[in-house]
Coordinates of C-alpha atoms (C1' of nucleotides) in Angstrom, one line a residue:
Chain A
X1309 CA 0.0 0.0 0.0
X1310 CA 3.0 2.2 0.5
X1311 CA 4.4 4.3 -2.4
X1312 CA 7.6 3.1 -3.8
X1313 CA 10.4 5.6 -3.2
X1314 CA 14.1 5.9 -2.8
X1315 CA 15.1 6.4 0.8
X1316 CA 18.5 7.7 -0.3
X1317 CA 17.5 11.2 -1.1
X1318 CA 16.0 11.7 2.3
X1319 CA 19.2 10.6 4.0
X1320 CA 21.2 12.8 1.7
X1321 CA 19.1 15.8 2.6
X1322 CA 19.4 15.2 6.4
X1323 CA 23.1 14.7 6.1
X1324 CA 23.5 17.9 4.2
X1325 CA 21.4 19.8 6.7
X1326 CA 23.4 18.6 9.7
X1327 CA 26.6 19.5 7.9
X1328 CA 25.5 23.1 7.3
X1329 CA 24.0 23.6 10.7
X1330 CA 26.5 21.9 13.0
X1331 CA 28.0 25.2 14.0
X1332 CA 24.8 26.9 15.1
X1333 CA 23.5 28.8 12.2
X1334 CA 23.3 32.6 12.2
X1335 CA 21.7 32.9 8.8
X1336 CA 19.4 35.8 8.5
X1337 CA 17.3 34.5 5.7
X1338 CA 15.4 31.2 5.7
X1339 CA 16.2 30.9 2.0
X1340 CA 19.9 30.5 2.7
X1341 CA 19.6 27.8 5.4
X1342 CA 20.2 24.8 3.2
X1343 CA 21.1 23.8 -0.4
X1344 CA 18.1 22.4 -2.3
X1345 CA 17.5 18.7 -2.7
X1346 CA 16.0 17.1 -5.8
X1347 CA 13.0 14.8 -5.7
X1348 CA 11.7 12.8 -8.6
X1349 CA 8.0 11.9 -9.5
X1350 CA 6.2 10.0 -6.7
X1351 CA 9.2 10.3 -4.4
X1352 CA 8.3 10.8 -0.7
X1353 CA 9.6 13.8 1.2
X1354 CA 8.2 12.6 4.5
X1355 CA 5.6 10.2 5.7
X1356 CA 2.7 10.4 8.2
X1357 CA 3.9 9.6 11.7
X1358 CA 7.6 10.4 11.1
X1359 CA 9.3 12.7 13.5
X1360 CA 9.1 16.3 12.3
X1361 CA 12.6 17.6 12.5
X1362 CA 12.4 20.0 9.6
X1363 CA 10.1 21.9 7.5
X1364 CA 10.5 22.7 3.8
X1365 CA 10.4 25.3 1.1
X1366 CA 9.8 24.3 -2.5
X1367 CA 11.8 26.0 -5.2
X1368 CA 10.4 24.3 -8.3
X1369 CA 7.9 21.5 -9.1
X1370 CA 4.9 20.4 -7.2
X1371 CA 4.3 18.5 -3.9
X1372 CA 1.2 16.8 -2.8
X1373 CA 0.3 16.5 0.9
X1374 CA -2.2 13.9 1.9
X1375 CA -3.8 11.8 4.7
X1376 CA -4.4 8.1 4.3
X1377 CA -7.9 7.3 5.5
X1378 CA -9.2 4.3 7.4
X1379 CA -10.8 2.9 4.3
X1380 CA -7.4 3.0 2.6
X1381 CA -8.4 5.9 0.4
X1382 CA -6.2 9.0 0.0
X1383 CA -7.2 12.6 0.7
X1384 CA -5.0 15.3 -0.6
X1385 CA -5.0 18.3 1.6
X1386 CA -2.8 20.6 -0.4
X1387 CA -0.6 21.1 -3.5
X1388 CA 2.6 23.1 -2.8
X1389 CA 4.1 25.0 -5.7
X1390 CA 7.3 27.1 -6.1
X1391 CA 7.8 29.4 -3.2
X1392 CA 5.5 27.6 -0.8
X1393 CA 6.5 26.3 2.7
X1394 CA 5.2 23.1 4.0
X1395 CA 5.5 20.7 7.0
X1396 CA 4.4 23.5 9.4
X1397 CA 1.3 21.7 10.7
X1398 CA 3.4 19.2 12.7
X1399 CA 4.4 19.8 16.3
X1400 CA 6.1 16.5 17.2
X1401 CA 5.3 14.2 14.4
X1402 CA 4.0 14.8 10.9
X1403 CA 0.2 14.3 10.5
X1404 CA 0.4 14.0 6.7
X1405 CA 2.6 12.4 4.0
X1406 CA 4.1 14.4 1.2
X1407 CA 5.4 13.3 -2.2
X1408 CA 6.5 15.1 -5.4
X1409 CA 4.0 14.9 -8.2
X1410 CA 6.8 15.8 -10.6
X1411 CA 10.5 16.4 -10.4
X1412 CA 10.9 19.1 -7.7
X1413 CA 13.6 21.1 -6.0
X1414 CA 13.1 21.5 -2.2
X1415 CA 15.0 23.2 0.6
X1416 CA 15.0 21.5 4.0
X1417 CA 15.0 23.7 7.1
X1418 CA 15.7 22.4 10.6
X1419 CA 13.1 23.2 13.2
X1420 CA 15.4 23.1 16.2
X1421 CA 17.7 25.8 14.8
X1422 CA 14.8 28.2 14.9
X1423 CA 12.8 27.1 17.8
X1424 CA 15.4 26.6 20.6
X1425 CA 15.0 29.4 23.0
X1426 CA 18.7 30.1 23.0
X1427 CA 19.3 31.2 19.4
X1428 CA 15.7 31.4 18.4
X1429 CA 15.2 34.8 16.9
X1430 CA 12.0 36.8 17.4
X1431 CA 11.5 37.8 13.8
X1432 CA 11.9 34.2 12.6
X1433 CA 9.3 32.9 15.1
X1434 CA 6.9 35.5 14.0
X1435 CA 7.6 34.6 10.4
X1436 CA 6.7 31.0 11.3
X1437 CA 3.5 32.2 12.9
X1438 CA 2.6 34.1 9.7
X1439 CA 3.3 31.0 7.6
X1440 CA 1.2 28.8 9.8
X1441 CA -1.6 31.3 9.7
X1442 CA -1.4 31.3 5.9
X1443 CA -1.6 27.5 6.0
X1444 CA -4.6 27.7 8.3
X1445 CA -6.5 30.0 5.9
X1446 CA -5.5 27.8 3.0
X1447 CA -7.0 24.8 4.8
X1448 CA -10.2 26.7 5.6
X1449 CA -10.5 27.7 1.9
X1450 CA -10.1 24.0 0.9
X1451 CA -12.9 23.2 3.4
X1452 CA -15.2 25.6 1.6
X1453 CA -14.2 24.2 -1.7
X1454 CA -15.4 20.7 -0.7
X1455 CA -18.9 22.0 0.0
X1456 CA -19.6 23.0 -3.5
X1457 CA -20.9 20.9 -6.4
X1458 CA -18.5 18.9 -8.6
X1459 CA -18.3 21.5 -11.4
X1460 CA -17.7 24.4 -9.1
X1461 CA -14.9 22.4 -7.4
X1462 CA -13.1 21.8 -10.7
X1463 CA -13.6 25.4 -11.8
X1464 CA -12.3 26.7 -8.5
X1465 CA -9.4 24.4 -8.7
X1466 CA -8.4 25.6 -12.2
X1467 CA -8.6 29.2 -11.0
X1468 CA -6.5 28.4 -8.0
X1469 CA -3.8 26.8 -10.2
X1470 CA -3.9 29.6 -12.7
X1471 CA -3.5 32.2 -10.0
X1472 CA -0.7 30.3 -8.1
X1473 CA 1.2 29.8 -11.3
X1474 CA 1.0 33.5 -12.0
X1475 CA -0.4 32.7 -15.5
X1476 CA -3.9 33.8 -15.9
X1477 CA -5.5 32.1 -18.9
X1478 CA -3.0 29.3 -19.7
X1479 CA -1.0 27.0 -17.6
X1480 CA 0.2 23.4 -17.0
X1481 CA -1.1 20.9 -14.5
X1482 CA 1.8 19.2 -12.7
X1483 CA -0.4 16.5 -11.3
X1484 CA -2.5 13.6 -12.6
X1485 CA -6.3 13.4 -12.7
X1486 CA -6.2 11.1 -9.8
X1487 CA -4.3 13.7 -7.7
X1488 CA -6.9 16.3 -8.7
X1489 CA -9.7 14.0 -7.9
X1490 CA -8.3 13.2 -4.4
X1491 CA -7.7 16.9 -3.8
X1492 CA -11.3 17.8 -4.7
X1493 CA -12.7 14.7 -3.1
X1494 CA -14.3 13.5 -6.4
X1495 CA -13.6 10.5 -8.5
X1496 CA -11.3 10.6 -11.5
X1497 CA -14.3 10.0 -13.7
X1498 CA -16.1 13.0 -12.4
X1499 CA -13.1 15.2 -12.9
X1500 CA -12.6 14.0 -16.4
X1501 CA -16.2 14.3 -17.3
X1502 CA -16.4 17.8 -15.8
X1503 CA -13.3 19.0 -17.8
X1504 CA -14.8 17.5 -21.0
X1505 CA -18.1 19.2 -20.2
X1506 CA -16.3 22.6 -19.7
X1507 CA -14.5 22.1 -23.0
X1508 CA -17.7 21.4 -25.0
X1509 CA -19.2 24.5 -23.4
X1510 CA -16.2 26.4 -24.8
X1511 CA -15.2 27.6 -21.3
X1512 CA -11.8 26.0 -21.5
X1513 CA -9.5 24.2 -24.0
X1514 CA -7.3 21.1 -23.3
X1515 CA -4.7 21.1 -26.0
X1516 CA -3.1 18.2 -24.2
X1517 CA -4.5 16.5 -21.0
X1518 CA -2.0 18.5 -18.8
X1519 CA -2.3 21.8 -20.6
X1520 CA -5.2 24.1 -19.7
X1521 CA -6.5 27.3 -21.4
X1522 CA -9.1 29.3 -19.6
X1523 CA -11.3 31.1 -22.2
X1524 CA -13.0 33.4 -19.6
X1525 CA -10.3 33.7 -16.9
X1526 CA -12.2 36.3 -14.8
X1527 CA -15.6 34.7 -14.4
X1528 CA -15.9 31.1 -15.4
X1529 CA -19.6 30.4 -14.7
Chain B
X35 CA -29.2 38.9 6.3
X36 CA -27.2 40.0 9.3
X37 CA -27.8 38.5 12.7
X38 CA -29.5 40.8 15.2
X39 CA -27.2 41.6 18.0
X40 CA -26.5 44.2 20.6
X41 CA -23.5 46.3 19.7
X42 CA -23.1 47.5 23.2
X43 CA -21.4 44.5 24.7
X44 CA -18.7 44.7 22.0
X45 CA -18.0 48.3 22.9
X46 CA -18.0 47.4 26.6
X47 CA -15.5 44.8 26.0
X48 CA -13.2 47.0 24.0
X49 CA -13.3 49.8 26.5
X50 CA -12.5 47.5 29.4
X51 CA -9.5 46.1 27.5
X52 CA -8.2 49.6 26.8
X53 CA -8.5 50.5 30.4
X54 CA -6.7 47.5 31.6
X55 CA -3.9 47.7 29.1
X56 CA -3.3 51.5 28.8
X57 CA -0.2 51.2 30.9
X58 CA 1.6 48.5 28.8
X59 CA 0.7 45.2 30.4
X60 CA 3.3 43.1 32.0
X61 CA 0.9 40.2 32.8
X62 CA 2.7 36.8 32.6
X63 CA -0.4 34.8 32.0
X64 CA -2.9 35.2 29.2
X65 CA -5.7 34.3 31.6
X66 CA -5.2 37.4 33.5
X67 CA -5.2 39.9 30.6
X68 CA -8.8 40.9 30.8
X69 CA -12.0 40.4 32.9
X70 CA -14.5 38.2 31.1
X71 CA -17.4 39.6 29.1
X72 CA -20.8 38.0 28.9
X73 CA -22.5 37.2 25.6
X74 CA -26.1 36.0 25.2
X75 CA -27.6 33.5 22.8
X76 CA -27.0 34.5 19.1
X77 CA -25.0 37.6 20.1
X78 CA -22.1 38.3 17.8
X79 CA -18.5 38.4 19.1
X80 CA -17.0 39.6 15.9
X81 CA -18.0 39.6 12.2
X82 CA -16.3 38.6 9.0
X83 CA -14.3 41.5 7.6
X84 CA -13.9 43.4 10.9
X85 CA -10.4 44.4 12.0
X86 CA -8.8 41.8 14.2
X87 CA -7.5 43.8 17.2
X88 CA -8.0 41.0 19.6
X89 CA -8.3 37.3 20.1
X90 CA -10.4 35.4 22.6
X91 CA -10.6 32.8 25.3
X92 CA -13.9 31.2 26.2
X93 CA -14.6 30.5 29.9
X94 CA -18.1 29.0 29.8
X95 CA -20.7 28.4 27.1
X96 CA -20.3 27.7 23.4
X97 CA -19.3 29.8 20.4
X98 CA -19.9 29.1 16.7
X99 CA -17.5 30.3 14.0
X100 CA -18.7 30.4 10.5
X101 CA -18.3 31.6 6.9
X102 CA -21.2 33.1 5.0
X103 CA -21.1 31.6 1.5
X104 CA -21.9 33.2 -1.9
X105 CA -25.2 31.3 -2.0
X106 CA -26.2 32.9 1.3
X107 CA -25.8 29.6 3.2
X108 CA -23.8 29.4 6.3
X109 CA -20.8 27.0 7.0
X110 CA -19.7 26.5 10.5
X111 CA -16.0 25.9 10.8
X112 CA -15.8 25.3 14.5
X113 CA -17.5 25.2 17.9
X114 CA -15.5 26.6 20.7
X115 CA -16.1 25.3 24.2
X116 CA -14.8 26.3 27.7
X117 CA -11.0 26.7 27.6
X118 CA -10.6 27.2 23.9
X119 CA -9.0 30.2 22.2
X120 CA -10.4 31.6 19.0
X121 CA -9.8 34.5 16.5
X122 CA -6.3 33.3 15.8
X123 CA -6.8 32.7 12.1
X124 CA -6.9 36.4 11.4
X125 CA -3.9 38.5 10.4
X126 CA -5.4 41.8 9.6
X127 CA -9.1 41.3 9.4
X128 CA -11.3 38.4 10.6
X129 CA -12.1 35.9 7.9
X130 CA -15.0 34.4 9.9
X131 CA -17.9 35.5 12.1
X132 CA -18.5 34.3 15.6
X133 CA -21.6 34.2 17.7
X134 CA -22.6 32.6 21.1
X135 CA -24.9 29.6 20.7
X136 CA -25.8 30.0 24.3
X137 CA -25.0 32.4 27.1
X138 CA -21.2 32.5 27.2
X139 CA -18.4 34.1 29.2
X140 CA -15.4 35.2 27.1
X141 CA -12.1 36.9 27.8
X142 CA -10.8 39.4 25.2
X143 CA -7.1 39.6 24.6
X144 CA -5.4 42.4 22.7
X145 CA -3.1 41.3 19.8
X146 CA -0.9 44.4 19.8
X147 CA 0.1 43.9 23.4
X148 CA 1.6 40.6 22.5
X149 CA 2.8 41.2 19.0
X150 CA 4.6 44.5 19.2
X151 CA 8.3 43.8 19.0
X152 CA 9.0 46.1 22.0
X153 CA 7.2 44.2 24.8
X154 CA 6.4 41.1 22.9
X155 CA 7.7 38.2 24.9
X156 CA 9.1 35.1 23.2
X157 CA 7.3 32.5 25.3
X158 CA 4.0 34.2 24.5
X159 CA 4.6 34.3 20.7
X160 CA 5.5 30.7 20.8
X161 CA 2.4 29.9 22.8
X162 CA 0.4 31.7 20.0
X163 CA 2.3 29.6 17.4
X164 CA 1.2 26.5 19.3
X165 CA -2.4 27.6 19.5
X166 CA -2.5 28.4 15.8
X167 CA -1.0 25.0 15.0
X168 CA -3.7 23.3 17.1
X169 CA -6.3 25.3 15.2
X170 CA -4.7 24.2 11.9
X171 CA -5.0 20.5 13.0
X172 CA -8.5 21.0 14.2
X173 CA -9.4 22.4 10.7
X174 CA -7.7 19.5 9.0
X175 CA -9.7 17.1 11.1
X176 CA -12.9 18.9 10.2
X177 CA -11.9 18.4 6.6
X178 CA -11.7 14.7 7.0
X179 CA -15.0 14.6 8.8
X180 CA -16.7 16.2 5.8
X181 CA -15.6 13.4 3.5
X182 CA -17.5 10.6 5.4
X183 CA -21.1 9.6 5.0
X184 CA -23.9 11.3 7.0
X185 CA -24.1 8.8 9.8
X186 CA -20.3 8.8 10.4
X187 CA -20.3 12.6 10.5
X188 CA -23.0 12.6 13.1
X189 CA -21.4 9.9 15.2
X190 CA -18.0 11.6 15.0
X191 CA -19.6 14.8 16.0
X192 CA -21.2 13.2 19.1
X193 CA -17.9 11.7 20.1
X194 CA -16.1 15.0 19.6
X195 CA -18.6 16.7 21.8
X196 CA -18.5 14.0 24.5
X197 CA -14.7 14.2 24.6
X198 CA -14.5 18.0 24.6
X199 CA -17.1 18.2 27.4
X200 CA -15.0 15.7 29.4
X201 CA -18.1 13.6 29.9
X202 CA -17.9 10.3 28.2
X203 CA -21.4 8.8 27.9
X204 CA -23.7 11.6 28.6
X205 CA -23.7 15.3 27.8
X206 CA -25.6 18.4 26.6
X207 CA -25.7 19.9 23.2
X208 CA -25.3 23.6 23.5
X209 CA -26.3 24.2 19.9
X210 CA -29.4 23.7 17.7
X211 CA -29.9 21.1 15.0
X212 CA -29.3 23.8 12.4
X213 CA -25.9 24.6 13.9
X214 CA -25.0 20.9 13.9
X215 CA -26.2 20.6 10.3
X216 CA -24.2 23.6 9.1
X217 CA -21.1 22.3 11.0
X218 CA -21.4 18.8 9.4
X219 CA -22.5 20.3 6.1
X220 CA -25.7 18.3 6.1
X221 CA -29.4 19.4 6.2
X222 CA -31.3 19.6 9.5
X223 CA -33.5 16.8 8.2
X224 CA -30.6 14.5 7.7
X225 CA -29.2 15.2 11.1
X226 CA -32.6 14.6 12.7
X227 CA -33.1 11.4 10.8
X228 CA -29.7 10.1 11.6
X229 CA -30.1 10.8 15.4
X230 CA -33.5 9.1 15.3
X231 CA -32.0 6.1 13.5
X232 CA -29.2 5.8 16.0
X233 CA -31.8 5.9 18.8
X234 CA -33.9 3.1 17.2
X235 CA -30.7 1.1 16.9
X236 CA -30.2 1.6 20.6
X237 CA -26.8 3.2 20.0
X238 CA -27.9 6.4 21.8
X239 CA -30.7 7.9 23.8
X240 CA -32.2 11.4 23.5
X241 CA -34.1 12.0 26.8
X242 CA -34.7 15.5 25.5
X243 CA -33.6 16.9 22.1
X244 CA -30.6 18.6 23.7
X245 CA -29.5 15.8 26.0
X246 CA -27.5 12.9 24.6
X247 CA -26.6 9.5 26.1
X248 CA -24.0 7.4 24.3
X249 CA -24.7 3.7 25.0
X250 CA -21.4 2.4 23.6
X251 CA -19.1 5.4 24.2
X252 CA -16.0 3.6 23.1
X253 CA -16.9 2.2 19.7
X254 CA -20.2 3.5 18.2
X255 CA -20.4 1.4 15.0
Chain C
dC171 C1' 3.6 -4.9 -32.0
dG172 C1' 1.7 -5.9 -27.6
dG173 C1' 2.1 -3.9 -22.9
dT174 C1' 1.3 -0.4 -19.5
dG175 C1' -0.4 3.9 -17.4
dC176 C1' -3.5 7.5 -17.7
dT177 C1' -7.7 9.4 -19.5
dT178 C1' -12.2 9.3 -21.3
dT179 C1' -17.0 7.7 -22.0
dG180 C1' -21.4 5.1 -21.0
dA181 C1' -25.0 2.8 -18.0
dT182 C1' -26.9 2.0 -13.4
dG183 C1' -27.6 2.5 -8.3
dC184 C1' -27.7 4.9 -4.0
dA185 C1' -27.3 8.4 -0.5
dA186 C1' -28.5 12.8 0.7
dT187 C1' -31.1 16.9 -0.7
dT188 C1' -35.4 19.0 -1.5
dC189 C1' -40.2 19.8 -0.8
dA190 C1' -44.0 19.3 2.1
dA191 C1' -46.6 18.1 6.0
dC192 C1' -47.1 17.2 10.9
dT193 C1' -45.8 17.4 16.0
dG194 C1' -44.7 19.3 20.5
dC195 C1' -43.4 23.3 23.1
dC196 C1' -43.6 27.8 24.7
dG197 C1' -45.0 32.6 25.2
dT198 C1' -48.6 36.1 24.2
dG199 C1' -53.0 38.0 24.3
dG200 C1' -57.9 37.7 24.2
Chain D
dC461 C1' -58.1 29.7 31.2
dC462 C1' -57.7 28.4 26.5
dA463 C1' -56.7 29.9 21.6
dC464 C1' -53.3 31.3 18.7
dG465 C1' -48.8 31.8 16.2
dG466 C1' -44.0 31.0 16.0
dC467 C1' -40.2 28.1 16.3
dA468 C1' -37.4 23.8 16.6
dG469 C1' -37.6 19.2 15.6
dT470 C1' -39.3 15.1 13.2
dT471 C1' -41.1 12.2 9.5
dG472 C1' -42.4 10.8 4.6
dA473 C1' -42.0 10.8 -0.7
dA474 C1' -39.8 12.4 -4.9
dT475 C1' -35.7 14.1 -7.0
dT476 C1' -30.8 14.6 -8.2
dG477 C1' -25.9 14.5 -8.3
dC478 C1' -22.1 11.8 -7.8
dA479 C1' -20.1 7.2 -7.2
dT480 C1' -19.6 2.8 -9.0
dC481 C1' -18.8 -0.7 -12.4
dA482 C1' -17.3 -1.7 -16.9
dA483 C1' -14.9 -0.9 -21.1
dA484 C1' -12.8 1.6 -24.7
dG485 C1' -9.3 5.2 -26.4
dC486 C1' -4.7 7.0 -26.6
dA487 C1' 0.1 7.9 -26.0
dC488 C1' 4.6 6.2 -24.8
dC489 C1' 8.1 2.6 -24.7
dG490 C1' 10.4 -1.7 -24.8

DNA sequence: CGGTGCTTTGATGCAATTCAACTGCCGTGG
DNA sequence: CCACGGCAGTTGAATTGCATCAAAGCACCG
């Protein structure tokens, strides 16, 4: 039931972090705290239940974060794109699993370096608080999305992606239909059907299955 | 469309806070930062879009937090019970509205007193970070709840309430069926039907509509 | 060329909503 | 005192939207 992935890159990342931080870091910017690590498609960053030593900033690519439910099904709670932070929800252990949906470059940041009362710096903690609040609002928005009908969910999703990729009108999907379905809590079939329906309505075009063109970017029904 | 409420108590609370904090507070404990204010049934604490000067700790009673959707319908995102903090999700302005579902005692805490770099104290900020992370996980759990079938949602809700009122087996509902329905994203009818069904199955008893007895507190189907 | 992974399309069933009617409770006013 | 109206909860029958099951289309690759 577990996704196949290469444990090596995780070890690599940890080792690199330790090396960089072993003399207590005085870095002013989170961006500079660690060299980026590369993850390939379906490779796991961290799993549910693992100790939460670090959090993460994604440079390029796309990460999916999900819960595994009792019934074995998978519920995606977020896609993280270039510039996003993730892994903040955890206190002691991670409550979600994360995997790359496509080749992705990720920076790993140690928690302890920031949180220890000794060298913990005020501005940094408040930055963390900001990021966590952003994550909270993102989760609340996702909640609201799940209340709507199937078509609205898909449309909202397309708008969200268009906005987050800074490309109103035309953009790429870095994830499969299954990922989208699990994010929107629909079936693949319903997602596919809805996209087809939007295309016949001339609301969007799908030159390829992973390329999307919004014909009315502002208000799409 | 706006709930009828008495603006007075809000002004009262604000004034009291200013009075207590006008010489910059040096209180060590959040609990002591302000005398409690009393809110009556359906009275609003704060509304969506209002500036977020403060956050809140509830002493007794029950508060509902909700979004108002485009279609005019209401989605509850949380019930807050004795001991809970709320209003943390906001950065600049509140993204949700909050009202008392029953007579409730609430402490109001100024944000600025804690957040200003001058007198902001590290332990306090980190406490805030903790509380926000708790809120984030609560929201994630609520997400998962909305994915299940109607019966599971109701059962989970009853368990949540039983646990949060520290009374396994028997407890009071401080909110109406409509509040429960909007929290679980079901209709009143479905909630009512499900409760009736659980009662005929001898899984619960409802001596009165607002009193609940769980017959198998541990595992309820 | 056959295999594999992902997407698309079609036919059927079910769970929750919707609409509508009925009950019990409580406060108000004749 | 009882009659009335409003409100919250309950119950029943019809509708609908999405899931489910099943199968075919399509690209990529050995």
